[in-house]
């Protein structure tokens, strides 16, 4: 399952969901869906989010149980 | 977003379907008199008092609903010029496709509707073939499936907007 730190980093920068949505050109609802883990964004959107939150994609998103999958 | 007309659109369609069901009841088993003489040529369709009430009532209700629907549609198109809805569009206006997140929930809802239709229509066809049921019941069955599809779609989309937080 894809996990993320979007909510945490968004709060750190003081962005609302609408603010972040505008920065990456999506609706506020889509940001909410990503934060709740209901929806996994495309690579393009993940890259845009990482850039907007000044971090890298793998800092922002990770797969739960990723290490176990590699074994 | 919760008050977006596109979210309410399935409810409007469900309302129209119910009215259509009442109309179908009203016009079921009418008495048709055809007169064809040298002096007079006419077709007269008469229905019983109770059914006539349903026929006229449903037509009146339909017209009132249609008026309110178009007023709401005009309001939506004025407030959201970027997301205008055409009442004559072939593509269902309830599709939310502004971005990939919206497209995703629309796809999920459409898949559930598709599953329902896949089972619902053949089941209705089999039921109609196995049992001798009236034309009105078949029409109601089709309308029930149409009602169900809008309800499933609405419920699925609504679920995603239920716990919105900023």
PDB file of C-alpha atoms in Angstrom:
ATOM      1  CA  UNK A   1       0.000   0.000   0.000  1.00  0.00           C
ATOM      2  CA  UNK A   2       1.225   3.444  -0.898  1.00  0.00           C
ATOM      3  CA  UNK A   3       1.796   5.706   2.091  1.00  0.00           C
ATOM      4  CA  UNK A   4       2.636   9.403   2.003  1.00  0.00           C
ATOM      5  CA  UNK A   5       3.654  12.432   4.032  1.00  0.00           C
ATOM      6  CA  UNK A   6       1.693  14.955   2.000  1.00  0.00           C
ATOM      7  CA  UNK A   7      -0.449  16.115   4.921  1.00  0.00           C
ATOM      8  CA  UNK A   8       2.540  16.455   7.239  1.00  0.00           C
ATOM      9  CA  UNK A   9       4.659  18.429   4.766  1.00  0.00           C
ATOM     10  CA  UNK A  10       1.703  20.539   3.637  1.00  0.00           C
ATOM     11  CA  UNK A  11       1.096  21.521   7.267  1.00  0.00           C
ATOM     12  CA  UNK A  12       4.804  22.327   7.686  1.00  0.00           C
ATOM     13  CA  UNK A  13       4.599  24.838   4.852  1.00  0.00           C
ATOM     14  CA  UNK A  14       1.260  26.151   6.083  1.00  0.00           C
ATOM     15  CA  UNK A  15      -0.554  25.251   2.877  1.00  0.00           C
ATOM     16  CA  UNK A  16      -4.221  24.396   2.805  1.00  0.00           C
ATOM     17  CA  UNK A  17      -5.362  21.577   0.515  1.00  0.00           C
ATOM     18  CA  UNK A  18      -6.626  24.242  -1.887  1.00  0.00           C
ATOM     19  CA  UNK A  19      -3.254  26.035  -1.882  1.00  0.00           C
ATOM     20  CA  UNK A  20      -1.394  22.843  -2.666  1.00  0.00           C
ATOM     21  CA  UNK A  21      -3.983  21.849  -5.241  1.00  0.00           C
ATOM     22  CA  UNK A  22      -3.516  25.164  -7.051  1.00  0.00           C
ATOM     23  CA  UNK A  23       0.262  24.730  -7.032  1.00  0.00           C
ATOM     24  CA  UNK A  24       0.066  21.333  -8.695  1.00  0.00           C
ATOM     25  CA  UNK A  25      -3.018  22.101 -10.770  1.00  0.00           C
ATOM     26  CA  UNK A  26      -5.495  19.649  -9.226  1.00  0.00           C
ATOM     27  CA  UNK A  27      -8.642  20.067  -7.147  1.00  0.00           C
ATOM     28  CA  UNK A  28      -8.641  20.233  -3.361  1.00  0.00           C
ATOM     29  CA  UNK A  29     -10.535  16.937  -3.298  1.00  0.00           C
ATOM     30  CA  UNK A  30      -7.727  15.144  -5.129  1.00  0.00           C
ATOM     31  CA  UNK A  31      -5.227  16.337  -2.498  1.00  0.00           C
ATOM     32  CA  UNK A  32      -7.625  15.060   0.184  1.00  0.00           C
ATOM     33  CA  UNK A  33      -7.929  11.672  -1.559  1.00  0.00           C
ATOM     34  CA  UNK A  34      -4.126  11.353  -1.746  1.00  0.00           C
ATOM     35  CA  UNK A  35      -3.693  12.293   1.923  1.00  0.00           C
ATOM     36  CA  UNK A  36      -6.297   9.737   2.982  1.00  0.00           C
ATOM     37  CA  UNK A  37      -4.571   7.095   0.850  1.00  0.00           C
ATOM     38  CA  UNK A  38      -7.715   6.573  -1.249  1.00  0.00           C
ATOM     39  CA  UNK A  39      -5.918   7.376  -4.451  1.00  0.00           C
ATOM     40  CA  UNK A  40      -2.367   6.795  -5.703  1.00  0.00           C
ATOM     41  CA  UNK A  41      -1.219   9.704  -7.860  1.00  0.00           C
ATOM     42  CA  UNK A  42       0.477   9.342 -11.232  1.00  0.00           C
ATOM     43  CA  UNK A  43       4.256   9.757 -11.471  1.00  0.00           C
ATOM     44  CA  UNK A  44       3.742  13.211 -12.967  1.00  0.00           C
ATOM     45  CA  UNK A  45       1.548  14.351 -10.078  1.00  0.00           C
ATOM     46  CA  UNK A  46       3.870  12.751  -7.512  1.00  0.00           C
ATOM     47  CA  UNK A  47       6.792  14.705  -9.028  1.00  0.00           C
ATOM     48  CA  UNK A  48       4.784  17.934  -8.980  1.00  0.00           C
ATOM     49  CA  UNK A  49       3.807  17.389  -5.344  1.00  0.00           C
ATOM     50  CA  UNK A  50       7.394  16.646  -4.363  1.00  0.00           C
ATOM     51  CA  UNK A  51       8.552  19.835  -6.098  1.00  0.00           C
ATOM     52  CA  UNK A  52       5.791  21.928  -4.463  1.00  0.00           C
ATOM     53  CA  UNK A  53       6.712  20.550  -1.039  1.00  0.00           C
ATOM     54  CA  UNK A  54      10.456  20.874  -1.724  1.00  0.00           C
ATOM     55  CA  UNK A  55      11.264  17.243  -1.194  1.00  0.00           C
ATOM     56  CA  UNK A  56      11.928  14.106  -3.230  1.00  0.00           C
ATOM     57  CA  UNK A  57       9.300  11.642  -4.395  1.00  0.00           C
ATOM     58  CA  UNK A  58      10.696   8.815  -2.256  1.00  0.00           C
ATOM     59  CA  UNK A  59      10.635  11.050   0.812  1.00  0.00           C
ATOM     60  CA  UNK A  60       7.025  11.888   0.074  1.00  0.00           C
ATOM     61  CA  UNK A  61       5.724   8.458  -0.968  1.00  0.00           C
ATOM     62  CA  UNK A  62       6.725   4.962   0.022  1.00  0.00           C
ATOM     63  CA  UNK A  63       5.302   1.472  -0.162  1.00  0.00           C
ATOM     64  CA  UNK A  64       4.338  -0.081   3.126  1.00  0.00           C
ATOM     65  CA  UNK A  65       6.200  -3.378   3.505  1.00  0.00           C
ATOM     66  CA  UNK A  66       8.584  -2.328   0.712  1.00  0.00           C
ATOM     67  CA  UNK A  67      11.587  -4.014   2.377  1.00  0.00           C
ATOM     68  CA  UNK A  68       9.740  -7.318   2.751  1.00  0.00           C
ATOM     69  CA  UNK A  69       8.860  -7.346  -0.951  1.00  0.00           C
ATOM     70  CA  UNK A  70      12.540  -7.256  -1.885  1.00  0.00           C
ATOM     71  CA  UNK A  71      13.406 -10.320   0.217  1.00  0.00           C
TER      72      UNK A  71
ATOM     73  CA  UNK B   1     -17.949  20.758  -4.199  1.00  0.00           C
ATOM     74  CA  UNK B   2     -20.675  19.130  -2.090  1.00  0.00           C
ATOM     75  CA  UNK B   3     -23.200  21.501  -3.654  1.00  0.00           C
ATOM     76  CA  UNK B   4     -21.861  20.940  -7.152  1.00  0.00           C
ATOM     77  CA  UNK B   5     -24.781  20.406  -9.516  1.00  0.00           C
ATOM     78  CA  UNK B   6     -22.939  17.472 -11.099  1.00  0.00           C
ATOM     79  CA  UNK B   7     -23.100  15.663  -7.734  1.00  0.00           C
ATOM     80  CA  UNK B   8     -26.836  16.303  -7.501  1.00  0.00           C
ATOM     81  CA  UNK B   9     -27.450  15.349 -11.139  1.00  0.00           C
ATOM     82  CA  UNK B  10     -28.062  11.607 -10.413  1.00  0.00           C
ATOM     83  CA  UNK B  11     -30.702  12.584  -7.830  1.00  0.00           C
ATOM     84  CA  UNK B  12     -32.493  14.683 -10.446  1.00  0.00           C
ATOM     85  CA  UNK B  13     -32.423  11.776 -12.871  1.00  0.00           C
ATOM     86  CA  UNK B  14     -33.822   9.484 -10.163  1.00  0.00           C
ATOM     87  CA  UNK B  15     -36.640  11.971  -9.612  1.00  0.00           C
ATOM     88  CA  UNK B  16     -37.441  12.034 -13.343  1.00  0.00           C
ATOM     89  CA  UNK B  17     -37.414   8.219 -13.445  1.00  0.00           C
ATOM     90  CA  UNK B  18     -39.916   8.008 -10.573  1.00  0.00           C
ATOM     91  CA  UNK B  19     -42.205  10.452 -12.393  1.00  0.00           C
ATOM     92  CA  UNK B  20     -41.837   8.383 -15.561  1.00  0.00           C
ATOM     93  CA  UNK B  21     -42.848   5.299 -13.550  1.00  0.00           C
ATOM     94  CA  UNK B  22     -46.004   7.092 -12.361  1.00  0.00           C
ATOM     95  CA  UNK B  23     -46.740   8.177 -15.938  1.00  0.00           C
ATOM     96  CA  UNK B  24     -46.279   4.587 -17.155  1.00  0.00           C
ATOM     97  CA  UNK B  25     -48.812   3.456 -14.552  1.00  0.00           C
ATOM     98  CA  UNK B  26     -51.203   6.208 -15.597  1.00  0.00           C
ATOM     99  CA  UNK B  27     -51.194   5.287 -19.274  1.00  0.00           C
ATOM    100  CA  UNK B  28     -51.282   1.531 -18.732  1.00  0.00           C
ATOM    101  CA  UNK B  29     -54.348  -0.240 -20.154  1.00  0.00           C
ATOM    102  CA  UNK B  30     -55.974   2.776 -21.813  1.00  0.00           C
ATOM    103  CA  UNK B  31     -59.182   2.392 -23.807  1.00  0.00           C
ATOM    104  CA  UNK B  32     -58.621   3.383 -27.420  1.00  0.00           C
ATOM    105  CA  UNK B  33     -61.579   4.230 -29.642  1.00  0.00           C
ATOM    106  CA  UNK B  34     -60.909   4.721 -33.312  1.00  0.00           C
ATOM    107  CA  UNK B  35     -63.679   6.274 -35.366  1.00  0.00           C
ATOM    108  CA  UNK B  36     -63.379   6.132 -39.128  1.00  0.00           C
ATOM    109  CA  UNK B  37     -66.459   7.228 -41.028  1.00  0.00           C
ATOM    110  CA  UNK B  38     -67.017   9.561 -43.969  1.00  0.00           C
ATOM    111  CA  UNK B  39     -68.012  12.313 -41.561  1.00  0.00           C
ATOM    112  CA  UNK B  40     -65.604  11.708 -38.714  1.00  0.00           C
ATOM    113  CA  UNK B  41     -62.117  10.358 -38.341  1.00  0.00           C
ATOM    114  CA  UNK B  42     -60.722  10.406 -34.858  1.00  0.00           C
ATOM    115  CA  UNK B  43     -58.721   8.504 -32.280  1.00  0.00           C
ATOM    116  CA  UNK B  44     -59.756   8.831 -28.655  1.00  0.00           C
ATOM    117  CA  UNK B  45     -57.632   7.509 -25.816  1.00  0.00           C
ATOM    118  CA  UNK B  46     -59.400   7.332 -22.479  1.00  0.00           C
ATOM    119  CA  UNK B  47     -58.095   6.228 -19.129  1.00  0.00           C
ATOM    120  CA  UNK B  48     -59.881   5.570 -15.838  1.00  0.00           C
ATOM    121  CA  UNK B  49     -60.243   8.321 -13.230  1.00  0.00           C
ATOM    122  CA  UNK B  50     -57.484   7.052 -10.961  1.00  0.00           C
ATOM    123  CA  UNK B  51     -55.075   6.418 -13.821  1.00  0.00           C
ATOM    124  CA  UNK B  52     -55.993   9.734 -15.415  1.00  0.00           C
ATOM    125  CA  UNK B  53     -54.998  11.407 -12.163  1.00  0.00           C
ATOM    126  CA  UNK B  54     -51.600   9.693 -12.309  1.00  0.00           C
ATOM    127  CA  UNK B  55     -51.156  10.580 -15.988  1.00  0.00           C
ATOM    128  CA  UNK B  56     -51.999  14.265 -15.614  1.00  0.00           C
ATOM    129  CA  UNK B  57     -50.313  14.515 -12.209  1.00  0.00           C
ATOM    130  CA  UNK B  58     -47.075  13.023 -13.495  1.00  0.00           C
ATOM    131  CA  UNK B  59     -47.073  15.319 -16.557  1.00  0.00           C
ATOM    132  CA  UNK B  60     -47.576  18.373 -14.332  1.00  0.00           C
ATOM    133  CA  UNK B  61     -44.917  17.178 -11.882  1.00  0.00           C
ATOM    134  CA  UNK B  62     -42.531  16.465 -14.739  1.00  0.00           C
ATOM    135  CA  UNK B  63     -42.955  19.970 -16.160  1.00  0.00           C
ATOM    136  CA  UNK B  64     -42.429  21.598 -12.748  1.00  0.00           C
ATOM    137  CA  UNK B  65     -39.328  19.473 -12.127  1.00  0.00           C
ATOM    138  CA  UNK B  66     -38.031  20.238 -15.609  1.00  0.00           C
ATOM    139  CA  UNK B  67     -38.398  23.977 -14.974  1.00  0.00           C
ATOM    140  CA  UNK B  68     -36.532  23.795 -11.631  1.00  0.00           C
ATOM    141  CA  UNK B  69     -33.913  21.517 -13.206  1.00  0.00           C
ATOM    142  CA  UNK B  70     -33.182  23.984 -16.018  1.00  0.00           C
ATOM    143  CA  UNK B  71     -33.047  26.898 -13.552  1.00  0.00           C
ATOM    144  CA  UNK B  72     -30.486  24.969 -11.473  1.00  0.00           C
ATOM    145  CA  UNK B  73     -28.570  24.061 -14.612  1.00  0.00           C
ATOM    146  CA  UNK B  74     -28.465  27.704 -15.717  1.00  0.00           C
ATOM    147  CA  UNK B  75     -27.271  28.741 -12.239  1.00  0.00           C
ATOM    148  CA  UNK B  76     -24.513  26.110 -12.352  1.00  0.00           C
ATOM    149  CA  UNK B  77     -23.370  27.182 -15.838  1.00  0.00           C
ATOM    150  CA  UNK B  78     -23.313  30.838 -14.745  1.00  0.00           C
ATOM    151  CA  UNK B  79     -21.347  30.106 -11.548  1.00  0.00           C
ATOM    152  CA  UNK B  80     -18.945  27.598 -13.122  1.00  0.00           C
ATOM    153  CA  UNK B  81     -18.302  28.722 -16.709  1.00  0.00           C
ATOM    154  CA  UNK B  82     -15.328  26.358 -16.916  1.00  0.00           C
ATOM    155  CA  UNK B  83     -17.487  23.321 -16.121  1.00  0.00           C
ATOM    156  CA  UNK B  84     -20.591  24.026 -18.165  1.00  0.00           C
ATOM    157  CA  UNK B  85     -23.176  21.267 -18.504  1.00  0.00           C
ATOM    158  CA  UNK B  86     -25.112  20.845 -21.715  1.00  0.00           C
ATOM    159  CA  UNK B  87     -28.507  19.178 -21.179  1.00  0.00           C
ATOM    160  CA  UNK B  88     -28.219  17.672 -24.655  1.00  0.00           C
ATOM    161  CA  UNK B  89     -24.761  16.185 -24.241  1.00  0.00           C
ATOM    162  CA  UNK B  90     -24.400  12.457 -24.969  1.00  0.00           C
ATOM    163  CA  UNK B  91     -21.684  12.173 -22.328  1.00  0.00           C
ATOM    164  CA  UNK B  92     -23.257  11.925 -18.842  1.00  0.00           C
ATOM    165  CA  UNK B  93     -22.686  15.268 -17.083  1.00  0.00           C
ATOM    166  CA  UNK B  94     -22.246  13.573 -13.701  1.00  0.00           C
ATOM    167  CA  UNK B  95     -18.768  12.421 -14.750  1.00  0.00           C
ATOM    168  CA  UNK B  96     -16.211  14.327 -12.687  1.00  0.00           C
ATOM    169  CA  UNK B  97     -13.016  14.529 -14.702  1.00  0.00           C
ATOM    170  CA  UNK B  98     -11.275  17.768 -13.780  1.00  0.00           C
ATOM    171  CA  UNK B  99      -8.120  15.920 -12.790  1.00  0.00           C
ATOM    172  CA  UNK B 100      -6.778  12.428 -12.167  1.00  0.00           C
ATOM    173  CA  UNK B 101      -8.251  12.140  -8.654  1.00  0.00           C
ATOM    174  CA  UNK B 102     -11.748  12.957  -9.909  1.00  0.00           C
ATOM    175  CA  UNK B 103     -11.322  10.655 -12.891  1.00  0.00           C
ATOM    176  CA  UNK B 104     -10.342   7.890 -10.482  1.00  0.00           C
ATOM    177  CA  UNK B 105     -13.495   8.170  -8.335  1.00  0.00           C
ATOM    178  CA  UNK B 106     -15.661   8.503 -11.452  1.00  0.00           C
ATOM    179  CA  UNK B 107     -14.105   5.296 -12.799  1.00  0.00           C
ATOM    180  CA  UNK B 108     -14.711   3.489  -9.501  1.00  0.00           C
ATOM    181  CA  UNK B 109     -18.364   4.572  -9.438  1.00  0.00           C
ATOM    182  CA  UNK B 110     -18.838   3.680 -13.129  1.00  0.00           C
ATOM    183  CA  UNK B 111     -17.389   0.209 -12.531  1.00  0.00           C
ATOM    184  CA  UNK B 112     -19.932  -0.435  -9.784  1.00  0.00           C
ATOM    185  CA  UNK B 113     -22.749   0.761 -12.043  1.00  0.00           C
ATOM    186  CA  UNK B 114     -21.472  -1.456 -14.868  1.00  0.00           C
ATOM    187  CA  UNK B 115     -21.456  -4.485 -12.559  1.00  0.00           C
ATOM    188  CA  UNK B 116     -25.024  -3.730 -11.494  1.00  0.00           C
ATOM    189  CA  UNK B 117     -26.229  -3.347 -15.109  1.00  0.00           C
ATOM    190  CA  UNK B 118     -24.364  -6.510 -16.159  1.00  0.00           C
ATOM    191  CA  UNK B 119     -26.453  -8.527 -13.682  1.00  0.00           C
ATOM    192  CA  UNK B 120     -29.606  -6.423 -13.593  1.00  0.00           C
ATOM    193  CA  UNK B 121     -30.607  -6.421 -17.271  1.00  0.00           C
ATOM    194  CA  UNK B 122     -30.159 -10.163 -17.952  1.00  0.00           C
ATOM    195  CA  UNK B 123     -31.947 -10.931 -14.665  1.00  0.00           C
ATOM    196  CA  UNK B 124     -34.870  -8.764 -15.734  1.00  0.00           C
ATOM    197  CA  UNK B 125     -34.918 -10.349 -19.211  1.00  0.00           C
ATOM    198  CA  UNK B 126     -34.904 -13.859 -17.691  1.00  0.00           C
ATOM    199  CA  UNK B 127     -37.655 -12.903 -15.239  1.00  0.00           C
ATOM    200  CA  UNK B 128     -39.796 -11.492 -18.063  1.00  0.00           C
ATOM    201  CA  UNK B 129     -39.291 -14.673 -20.132  1.00  0.00           C
ATOM    202  CA  UNK B 130     -39.986 -17.130 -17.316  1.00  0.00           C
ATOM    203  CA  UNK B 131     -43.017 -15.428 -15.858  1.00  0.00           C
ATOM    204  CA  UNK B 132     -45.941 -13.984 -17.671  1.00  0.00           C
ATOM    205  CA  UNK B 133     -45.710 -10.414 -16.454  1.00  0.00           C
ATOM    206  CA  UNK B 134     -47.438  -7.328 -17.768  1.00  0.00           C
ATOM    207  CA  UNK B 135     -45.848  -4.674 -19.962  1.00  0.00           C
ATOM    208  CA  UNK B 136     -46.125  -2.221 -17.072  1.00  0.00           C
ATOM    209  CA  UNK B 137     -44.063  -4.453 -14.781  1.00  0.00           C
ATOM    210  CA  UNK B 138     -41.368  -4.815 -17.447  1.00  0.00           C
ATOM    211  CA  UNK B 139     -41.261  -1.018 -17.838  1.00  0.00           C
ATOM    212  CA  UNK B 140     -41.060  -0.637 -14.054  1.00  0.00           C
ATOM    213  CA  UNK B 141     -38.273  -3.224 -13.997  1.00  0.00           C
ATOM    214  CA  UNK B 142     -36.258  -1.255 -16.549  1.00  0.00           C
ATOM    215  CA  UNK B 143     -36.919   1.976 -14.643  1.00  0.00           C
ATOM    216  CA  UNK B 144     -35.890   0.269 -11.405  1.00  0.00           C
ATOM    217  CA  UNK B 145     -32.545  -0.677 -12.982  1.00  0.00           C
ATOM    218  CA  UNK B 146     -32.119   2.896 -14.222  1.00  0.00           C
ATOM    219  CA  UNK B 147     -32.948   4.143 -10.722  1.00  0.00           C
ATOM    220  CA  UNK B 148     -30.471   1.692  -9.215  1.00  0.00           C
ATOM    221  CA  UNK B 149     -27.647   2.750 -11.499  1.00  0.00           C
ATOM    222  CA  UNK B 150     -28.025   6.414 -10.504  1.00  0.00           C
ATOM    223  CA  UNK B 151     -28.302   5.498  -6.829  1.00  0.00           C
ATOM    224  CA  UNK B 152     -25.110   3.375  -6.941  1.00  0.00           C
ATOM    225  CA  UNK B 153     -23.244   6.124  -8.797  1.00  0.00           C
ATOM    226  CA  UNK B 154     -24.453   8.841  -6.430  1.00  0.00           C
ATOM    227  CA  UNK B 155     -23.667   6.803  -3.292  1.00  0.00           C
ATOM    228  CA  UNK B 156     -20.156   5.984  -4.472  1.00  0.00           C
ATOM    229  CA  UNK B 157     -19.281   9.569  -5.402  1.00  0.00           C
ATOM    230  CA  UNK B 158     -20.890  10.913  -2.230  1.00  0.00           C
ATOM    231  CA  UNK B 159     -18.825   8.520  -0.093  1.00  0.00           C
ATOM    232  CA  UNK B 160     -15.637  10.207  -1.270  1.00  0.00           C
ATOM    233  CA  UNK B 161     -16.900  13.691  -0.487  1.00  0.00           C
ATOM    234  CA  UNK B 162     -18.455  12.795   2.861  1.00  0.00           C
ATOM    235  CA  UNK B 163     -15.468  13.449   5.088  1.00  0.00           C
ATOM    236  CA  UNK B 164     -13.849  16.366   3.387  1.00  0.00           C
ATOM    237  CA  UNK B 165     -11.430  18.315   5.553  1.00  0.00           C
ATOM    238  CA  UNK B 166      -9.279  21.294   4.679  1.00  0.00           C
TER     239      UNK B 166
END
